[in-house]
Every structure is written in C-alpha cells, then in structure tokens.
Short mmCIF file of C-alpha atoms in Angstrom, two decimals:
data_model
loop_
_atom_site.label_atom_id
_atom_site.label_comp_id
_atom_site.label_asym_id
_atom_site.label_seq_id
_atom_site.Cartn_x
_atom_site.Cartn_y
_atom_site.Cartn_z
CA UNK A 1 -0.09 0.38 0.23
CA UNK A 2 1.53 2.96 -0.42
CA UNK A 3 1.75 6.29 1.20
CA UNK A 4 -0.58 8.20 -1.20
CA UNK A 5 -3.39 5.46 -1.56
CA UNK A 6 -3.80 5.25 2.79
CA UNK A 7 -7.25 6.58 3.76
CA UNK A 8 -8.62 6.91 7.52
CA UNK A 9 -10.50 3.52 7.23
CA UNK A 10 -6.70 2.28 6.64
CA UNK A 11 -5.06 3.42 10.03
CA UNK A 12 -8.77 2.42 12.46
CA UNK A 13 -8.70 -0.84 10.88
CA UNK A 14 -4.60 -1.17 11.59
CA UNK A 15 -5.61 0.72 15.44
CA UNK A 16 -8.29 -0.76 16.12
CA UNK A 17 -11.19 2.00 16.59
CA UNK A 18 -13.25 3.54 14.48
CA UNK A 19 -13.39 6.11 12.11
CA UNK A 20 -14.70 8.39 13.94
CA UNK A 21 -12.44 8.17 16.78
CA UNK A 22 -9.38 8.45 13.88
CA UNK A 23 -10.78 11.38 12.13
CA UNK A 24 -11.42 13.07 15.82
CA UNK A 25 -7.25 12.40 17.01
CA UNK A 26 -5.54 13.02 13.50
CA UNK A 27 -7.68 16.64 13.15
CA UNK A 28 -6.28 16.88 17.04
CA UNK A 29 -10.09 17.05 18.56
CA UNK A 30 -11.21 16.44 21.72
CA UNK A 31 -12.56 13.10 23.13
CA UNK A 32 -10.04 10.76 22.59
CA UNK A 33 -8.36 9.51 25.47
CA UNK A 34 -3.70 10.40 25.75
CA UNK A 35 -3.14 6.99 25.15
CA UNK A 36 -5.89 6.10 21.49
CA UNK A 37 -4.32 8.84 20.48
CA UNK A 38 -0.70 8.21 21.04
CA UNK A 39 -1.53 4.60 18.74
CA UNK A 40 -3.66 6.25 16.12
CA UNK A 41 -1.29 9.25 15.21
CA UNK A 42 1.96 6.39 15.61
CA UNK A 43 -0.39 4.08 13.24
CA UNK A 44 -0.62 6.83 10.96
CA UNK A 45 2.55 7.68 10.94
CA UNK A 46 3.66 3.84 10.08
CA UNK A 47 1.57 4.07 7.40
CA UNK A 48 2.39 6.66 5.63
CA UNK A 49 -0.80 8.40 6.24
CA UNK A 50 -0.76 12.37 5.14
CA UNK A 51 -3.28 14.61 5.24
CA UNK A 52 -5.35 15.56 2.06
CA UNK A 53 -7.01 18.76 2.51
CA UNK A 54 -8.82 19.06 -0.26
CA UNK A 55 -10.55 16.33 0.99
CA UNK A 56 -11.06 16.97 4.20
CA UNK A 57 -12.35 20.50 2.61
CA UNK A 58 -15.42 18.54 1.29
CA UNK A 59 -16.92 16.92 3.95
CA UNK A 60 -16.16 19.23 6.64
CA UNK A 61 -16.59 22.40 4.72
CA UNK A 62 -12.92 24.05 5.79
CA UNK A 63 -10.41 25.21 3.90
CA UNK A 64 -7.96 24.14 6.09
CA UNK A 65 -6.05 27.79 5.75
CA UNK A 66 -5.51 31.14 7.77
CA UNK A 67 -5.57 34.08 5.43
CA UNK A 68 -3.05 36.94 5.93
CA UNK A 69 -3.98 40.48 4.19
CA UNK A 70 -0.68 42.92 4.46
CA UNK A 71 -1.82 46.22 3.52
CA UNK A 72 1.63 47.61 2.97
CA UNK A 73 4.23 48.75 0.52
CA UNK A 74 5.60 45.25 -0.77
CA UNK A 75 9.18 47.22 -0.31
CA UNK A 76 8.86 47.94 2.93
CA UNK A 77 7.89 44.22 3.95
CA UNK A 78 11.01 43.24 2.37
CA UNK A 79 13.25 44.92 4.63
CA UNK A 80 11.02 44.86 7.67
CA UNK A 81 12.28 40.99 9.65
CA UNK A 82 9.21 41.26 11.82
CA UNK A 83 6.62 39.67 9.15
CA UNK A 84 9.18 36.93 8.03
CA UNK A 85 9.61 35.80 11.61
CA UNK A 86 5.75 36.30 12.53
CA UNK A 87 5.00 34.15 9.02
CA UNK A 88 7.75 30.98 9.92
CA UNK A 89 5.97 31.09 13.54
CA UNK A 90 2.31 30.83 11.90
CA UNK A 91 4.04 28.35 9.28
CA UNK A 92 5.00 25.94 12.17
CA UNK A 93 1.61 25.63 13.84
CA UNK A 94 0.00 25.46 9.97
CA UNK A 95 2.88 22.55 8.72
CA UNK A 96 2.18 20.35 11.70
CA UNK A 97 -1.56 20.10 11.15
CA UNK A 98 -1.43 19.93 7.26
CA UNK A 99 -2.49 23.06 6.84
CA UNK A 100 -1.44 26.22 4.79
CA UNK A 101 -1.27 30.12 4.96
CA UNK A 102 -2.38 32.09 1.97
CA UNK A 103 -0.84 35.69 1.94
CA UNK A 104 -2.34 38.81 -0.47
CA UNK A 105 -0.37 42.04 -0.11
CA UNK A 106 -2.51 45.19 -1.11
CA UNK A 107 -1.55 48.71 -2.76
CA UNK A 108 -4.75 50.59 -0.40
CA UNK A 109 -8.19 49.75 1.64
CA UNK A 110 -10.48 49.34 -1.15
CA UNK A 111 -8.08 46.55 -2.52
CA UNK A 112 -8.22 45.08 0.69
CA UNK A 113 -11.81 44.44 1.39
CA UNK A 114 -11.81 43.01 -2.22
CA UNK A 115 -8.88 40.98 -1.15
CA UNK A 116 -11.45 39.83 2.24
CA UNK A 117 -14.34 39.64 0.64
CA UNK A 118 -12.92 37.19 -2.68
CA UNK A 119 -11.63 34.88 0.07
CA UNK A 120 -14.43 34.35 2.53
CA UNK A 121 -16.51 34.19 -0.53
CA UNK A 122 -14.87 31.33 -2.26
CA UNK A 123 -14.45 29.68 1.12
CA UNK A 124 -10.29 29.70 0.69
CA UNK A 125 -9.70 30.41 4.64
CA UNK A 126 -11.02 29.54 7.69
CA UNK A 127 -9.62 33.13 9.23
CA UNK A 128 -7.90 35.54 9.71
CA UNK A 129 -4.86 37.35 11.46
CA UNK A 130 -5.20 40.93 11.49
CA UNK A 131 -2.00 42.86 11.72
CA UNK A 132 -1.69 46.38 11.69
CA UNK A 133 -4.58 47.83 13.71
CA UNK A 134 -5.56 50.73 13.27
CA UNK A 135 -8.08 53.40 15.09
CA UNK A 136 -11.66 52.41 15.02
CA UNK A 137 -10.26 49.41 12.65
CA UNK A 138 -13.24 48.97 9.96
CA UNK A 139 -11.59 45.55 9.15
CA UNK A 140 -12.50 44.06 11.82
CA UNK A 141 -16.77 44.72 11.96
CA UNK A 142 -16.29 44.26 7.94
CA UNK A 143 -14.76 40.94 8.36
CA UNK A 144 -17.08 39.71 11.52
CA UNK A 145 -20.06 40.67 8.77
CA UNK A 146 -18.78 38.17 6.12
CA UNK A 147 -19.07 35.73 8.88
CA UNK A 148 -15.51 34.94 9.32
CA UNK A 149 -13.28 34.37 12.10
CA UNK A 150 -9.88 36.48 13.06
CA UNK A 151 -7.74 37.37 15.62
CA UNK A 152 -6.13 40.45 16.22
CA UNK A 153 -1.99 41.50 16.68
CA UNK A 154 -2.78 44.22 19.42
CA UNK A 155 -5.49 45.22 21.39
CA UNK A 156 -7.95 47.07 18.98
CA UNK A 157 -9.42 50.94 20.17
CA UNK A 158 -12.87 49.54 18.90
CA UNK A 159 -14.44 46.71 20.35
CA UNK A 160 -14.27 43.34 19.06
CA UNK A 161 -15.84 39.52 18.81
CA UNK A 162 -12.44 38.14 17.71
CA UNK A 163 -9.60 36.95 20.34
CA UNK A 164 -6.33 39.30 20.52
CA UNK A 165 -2.74 38.88 20.76
CA UNK A 166 -0.89 40.78 22.88
CA UNK A 167 2.64 42.33 25.09
CA UNK A 168 3.36 44.73 26.91
CA UNK A 169 5.78 47.05 25.54
CA UNK A 170 5.07 49.70 28.02
CA UNK A 171 7.83 48.80 31.13
CA UNK A 172 10.59 47.87 28.18
CA UNK A 173 10.19 51.21 26.80
CA UNK A 174 10.17 53.05 30.11
CA UNK A 175 13.41 50.68 30.84
CA UNK A 176 14.80 52.19 27.39
CA UNK A 177 14.60 55.84 28.10
CA UNK A 178 16.04 55.44 32.17
CA UNK A 179 19.07 53.36 30.76
CA UNK A 180 19.56 56.01 27.94
CA UNK A 181 19.03 58.67 30.91
CA UNK A 182 21.37 56.73 33.20
CA UNK A 183 23.99 56.76 30.58
CA UNK A 184 23.77 60.87 30.38
CA UNK A 185 21.44 61.41 27.76
CA UNK A 186 19.32 64.46 27.63
CA UNK A 187 18.50 65.51 24.23
CA UNK A 188 17.02 62.09 23.32
CA UNK A 189 14.18 62.22 20.06
CA UNK A 190 11.90 59.77 19.19
CA UNK A 191 11.51 58.92 14.93
CA UNK A 192 8.33 57.32 15.25
CA UNK A 193 6.67 55.18 13.10
CA UNK A 194 3.09 55.37 11.22
CA UNK A 195 0.68 56.40 13.62
CA UNK A 196 -2.22 55.21 11.63
CA UNK A 197 -1.25 52.06 13.53
CA UNK A 198 -1.72 51.87 16.81
CA UNK A 199 1.02 50.23 17.91
CA UNK A 200 3.07 53.40 16.24
CA UNK A 201 1.36 55.99 18.37
CA UNK A 202 1.26 54.04 21.55
CA UNK A 203 4.96 53.67 21.09
CA UNK A 204 5.58 57.21 20.73
CA UNK A 205 2.75 57.93 23.58
CA UNK A 206 5.14 56.00 25.90
CA UNK A 207 8.55 57.70 25.22
CA UNK A 208 6.86 61.04 25.91
CA UNK A 209 5.39 59.70 28.53
CA UNK A 210 8.68 58.03 30.21
CA UNK A 211 10.60 61.82 28.62
CA UNK A 212 7.87 63.60 30.91
CA UNK A 213 8.44 61.31 34.00
CA UNK A 214 11.79 62.28 34.03
CA UNK A 215 11.32 65.77 33.51
CA UNK A 216 12.67 65.55 29.86
CA UNK A 217 11.61 67.51 27.00
CA UNK A 218 9.84 64.81 24.68
CA UNK A 219 10.79 65.39 20.58
CA UNK A 220 9.18 62.96 17.79
CA UNK A 221 9.74 62.94 13.91
CA UNK A 222 7.25 61.36 12.10
CA UNK A 223 7.86 59.00 9.84
CA UNK A 224 6.32 55.64 7.92
CA UNK A 225 7.98 53.10 9.69
CA UNK A 226 10.21 52.37 6.16
CA UNK A 227 14.01 52.69 6.51
CA UNK A 228 13.95 55.74 3.39
CA UNK A 229 12.76 57.76 6.30
CA UNK A 230 13.91 56.53 9.41
CA UNK A 231 17.01 57.76 7.32
CA UNK A 232 16.17 61.16 5.93
CA UNK A 233 14.72 61.37 9.86
CA UNK A 234 18.06 61.02 10.73
CA UNK A 235 19.86 63.78 8.42
CA UNK A 236 17.20 65.75 9.44
CA UNK A 237 17.97 65.47 13.29
CA UNK A 238 22.17 65.88 12.37
CA UNK A 239 21.73 68.94 10.44
CA UNK A 240 19.49 70.62 13.16
CA UNK A 241 20.92 73.25 15.09
CA UNK A 242 20.59 71.12 18.70
CA UNK A 243 21.28 67.84 17.65
CA UNK A 244 20.49 64.48 19.79
CA UNK A 245 22.74 62.35 21.72
CA UNK A 246 20.55 59.49 21.59
CA UNK A 247 17.62 58.81 19.32
CA UNK A 248 15.06 56.13 19.27
CA UNK A 249 13.70 54.64 16.58
CA UNK A 250 10.12 53.19 15.65
CA UNK A 251 12.07 50.14 14.42
CA UNK A 252 14.39 48.12 13.99
CA UNK A 253 15.55 48.70 10.50
CA UNK A 254 14.75 52.75 10.81
CA UNK A 255 17.28 52.42 13.59
CA UNK A 256 19.83 50.45 11.00
CA UNK A 257 19.25 53.21 8.52
CA UNK A 258 19.78 55.68 10.78
CA UNK A 259 23.51 53.97 11.79
CA UNK A 260 23.90 54.11 8.31
CA UNK A 261 23.85 57.47 8.13
CA UNK A 262 26.01 57.94 11.18
CA UNK A 263 28.61 56.67 10.00
CA UNK A 264 28.86 58.20 6.73
CA UNK A 265 28.65 61.59 8.57
CA UNK A 266 31.94 59.85 10.48
CA UNK A 267 30.08 59.80 13.68
CA UNK A 268 31.34 57.59 16.05
CA UNK A 269 28.65 54.84 16.98
CA UNK A 270 27.96 55.16 20.03
CA UNK A 271 30.43 58.13 21.68
CA UNK A 272 29.10 60.58 19.21
CA UNK A 273 25.40 59.41 18.87
CA UNK A 274 23.49 56.39 21.13
CA UNK A 275 20.95 54.84 18.47
CA UNK A 276 18.15 52.38 19.31
CA UNK A 277 15.55 50.28 18.05
CA UNK A 278 12.17 48.87 19.55
CA UNK A 279 10.67 45.52 17.87
CA UNK A 280 14.05 42.68 19.29
CA UNK A 281 14.76 41.86 15.24
CA UNK A 282 17.37 39.24 15.04
CA UNK A 283 19.50 41.26 12.29
CA UNK A 284 20.22 44.16 15.02
CA UNK A 285 22.81 41.73 16.55
CA UNK A 286 24.95 41.76 13.42
CA UNK A 287 25.21 45.22 12.46
CA UNK A 288 27.90 47.38 13.90
CA UNK A 289 27.48 47.66 16.58
CA UNK A 290 25.27 45.67 17.67
CA UNK A 291 21.98 47.47 17.95
CA UNK A 292 20.14 48.11 21.60
CA UNK A 293 16.27 47.55 21.91
CA UNK A 294 13.43 45.91 22.74
CA UNK A 295 12.54 42.13 22.52
CA UNK A 296 9.45 41.53 20.44
CA UNK A 297 9.85 37.44 19.28
CA UNK A 298 7.97 38.15 16.09
CA UNK A 299 7.92 34.21 15.69
CA UNK A 300 6.26 33.95 19.54
CA UNK A 301 3.60 36.18 18.07
CA UNK A 302 2.96 34.22 15.07
CA UNK A 303 2.91 30.96 16.88
CA UNK A 304 0.11 31.82 19.39
CA UNK A 305 -2.07 34.23 16.78
CA UNK A 306 -2.04 30.70 14.82
CA UNK A 307 -2.78 28.71 17.86
CA UNK A 308 -5.63 31.05 18.85
CA UNK A 309 -7.13 31.05 15.67
CA UNK A 310 -7.23 27.50 15.09
CA UNK A 311 -8.94 26.80 18.41
CA UNK A 312 -11.29 29.58 17.83
CA UNK A 313 -12.17 28.08 14.28
CA UNK A 314 -11.99 24.25 15.60
CA UNK A 315 -13.33 24.69 19.05
CA UNK A 316 -15.32 27.84 19.14
CA UNK A 317 -13.42 29.34 22.12
CA UNK A 318 -12.32 32.94 22.09
CA UNK A 319 -9.42 32.55 23.57
CA UNK A 320 -7.30 36.27 24.52
CA UNK A 321 -3.07 35.89 24.67
CA UNK A 322 -0.68 37.75 26.66
CA UNK A 323 2.53 37.22 25.51
CA UNK A 324 5.60 38.11 27.76
CA UNK A 325 6.30 41.90 28.45
CA UNK A 326 8.75 42.47 26.10
CA UNK A 327 11.83 43.55 28.14
CA UNK A 328 15.04 46.42 27.17
CA UNK A 329 17.56 44.33 25.13
CA UNK A 330 21.46 46.88 25.74
CA UNK A 331 23.78 45.72 23.18
CA UNK A 332 26.46 48.13 21.84
CA UNK A 333 24.62 51.03 20.53
CA UNK A 334 23.98 52.67 23.69
CA UNK A 335 26.72 54.87 25.57
CA UNK A 336 27.10 58.05 27.24
CA UNK A 337 27.68 60.76 24.88
CA UNK A 338 31.18 62.03 24.81
CA UNK A 339 31.44 64.92 26.93
CA UNK A 340 28.85 64.84 28.40
CA UNK A 341 25.33 65.91 27.09
#
C-alpha cells in the first residue's frame, strides 16, 4: 500500500478503533483518550498517512487555511524582518496540522476589502490574522459581517468579537528611556512610525510619558516606519541646530538605516550618537555596533496568533493570549555621550 492511497479507514483498521475516533485524533479534537490518540498517531505515521486538505474541505466545509492580508508597500515588507519571522511562526503551527497560509499583499483599503470578500466568498480560508491595527479599525466589523473568524495582533481601539494577542511594551520602553538617561543623555529624540497604526502611536505615547516623567522634553519626528524615511529623519536631525545625543527609532530597520547615515557622516557610534530600535529583530545582533532594542519575538507572535485562530475555528473558543512583556536588550549601540551631553 502506497502512502498516497492510505485512508482514514486503513488507519482505523490497523489501530483497532472506529473511523470517527481516528478523525478526532488526526484533527487534534477532543474526545480521545491520550493513550488512544498516541496509538492512532503512531499507526498513521507508520502507514505513511498524510492529510488531504481538499478532501477534508469537501467533507467538513473547512478550507484548512488561514489568511493574512497586508496593506503595505511590498518594499516595506521586504526590509522589515518582523513579517518573515511572524510568518515562520504561523507556518510552524500550520505545517504540524497539514494546513496552509494564504498571503496577500494589497496597496490600499479598497483592494484590501476586495481581498477579504473574495477569500471569504470562495471559502479559501477559515479565518484571518489581523496585523497593523488601526484606530477604529473598520476591518473588524467588516470581517465579522462576512461571517468569518479572526484574531488581532494587539488590542483594537474599538470593540471586537475576536480574540486578541497582546504584548506589554510599556515597561520595556520605560526601561529603554531610563537606560539612556542613566548613561547621561538628555537630548533623546524618537523617530516614530506610522501613527495610523496603533502600535506606532502607542510607542510614541509611551516614549513621551517616560521623557516627561524624567523631567525631559520629548521630541518626535514622524515617519511611515520605512528605512528610507528613517534615514531622512536622521539626516534632518544631524543637520539641525540641536543635534540629539540619542535617537530611539520606532522599529529596528529604521534604526539600522539611521546607523548607516551616522557612519556616512563620520560619527563614532555610540560615543557621538547612541541609537536604539524598538522591535527586537535578529538582524540587530549582526550590525555594527550591535543594536540596543526591545525584545519582540515575532516568531512567538505568529505561533500564538495561529494557535488561537485555529482554536477558535475548530473549537469555538475565543481565547485571548498575553505574551510575555517586551524587555530591554542592551547591546553596543548605546553608551554615555562623549564629553557629557
């Protein structure tokens, strides 16, 4: 018998159980004793059984796929390490269950709504992973109106019927600002990200809170989270009359772009300028000097989001997930300013 011809009936016969029990075990559903589940899974592996998403979809009206629609410039996604790591976390969960991710990148809101409607109407996905939450995010009621399930990365500003995956950044940002102040910095500028996105706005607000609590004046330069605008903001700050001694960027790609500008200007990092990121990408360990940042673990975001969405789709359990708080990661890109502030 070839692996391609092995059916649930074959697994049930070999394991000495019913076809229904095999289906529950293979789909990781409740109602199967642990030892029975282990025996079924062992027999399935020995026979070389593998799931057929198309056949399962016909019988259960499931697509066995999750959707991720990103409204971003593809160039931004290309240079932002959060998304590859997040997708890797999602795929870790889906691969174990024989399911897939449907990824769509769209340029604007109209195209985004069409994509949600098309995937829902065609029954190509069982639910959606929502990233880049906006204030009063209209996607939440829109997706709910389509009769679809979803989970969101972050707490929406409006009511939501869907589970949320959260991580507390406040303490990490407070620690980051305190770290810079403790080194002797007083002119600490924040190059913020796109404030239409809730996480961009919340990071800026927490920076301002930490600066004001320390009796310092916050200075914010807004951008769209792209390395290009991060670099332009850095040039403007270095050419300004009151050059900062430390810059806190809204994400690591902008911080790395800022490093490049500083190196081109002949500045010594971190003596002449301390630089930090805010989302803990792995690439920050390999730049020179290595980047001080806030730990974010995007792979962990992906694992938690995919697991929560599958639990909602399969068992109807809308469970929120609070990830471990983001923590300060001190590396070589921060130091006391040369000659004081």
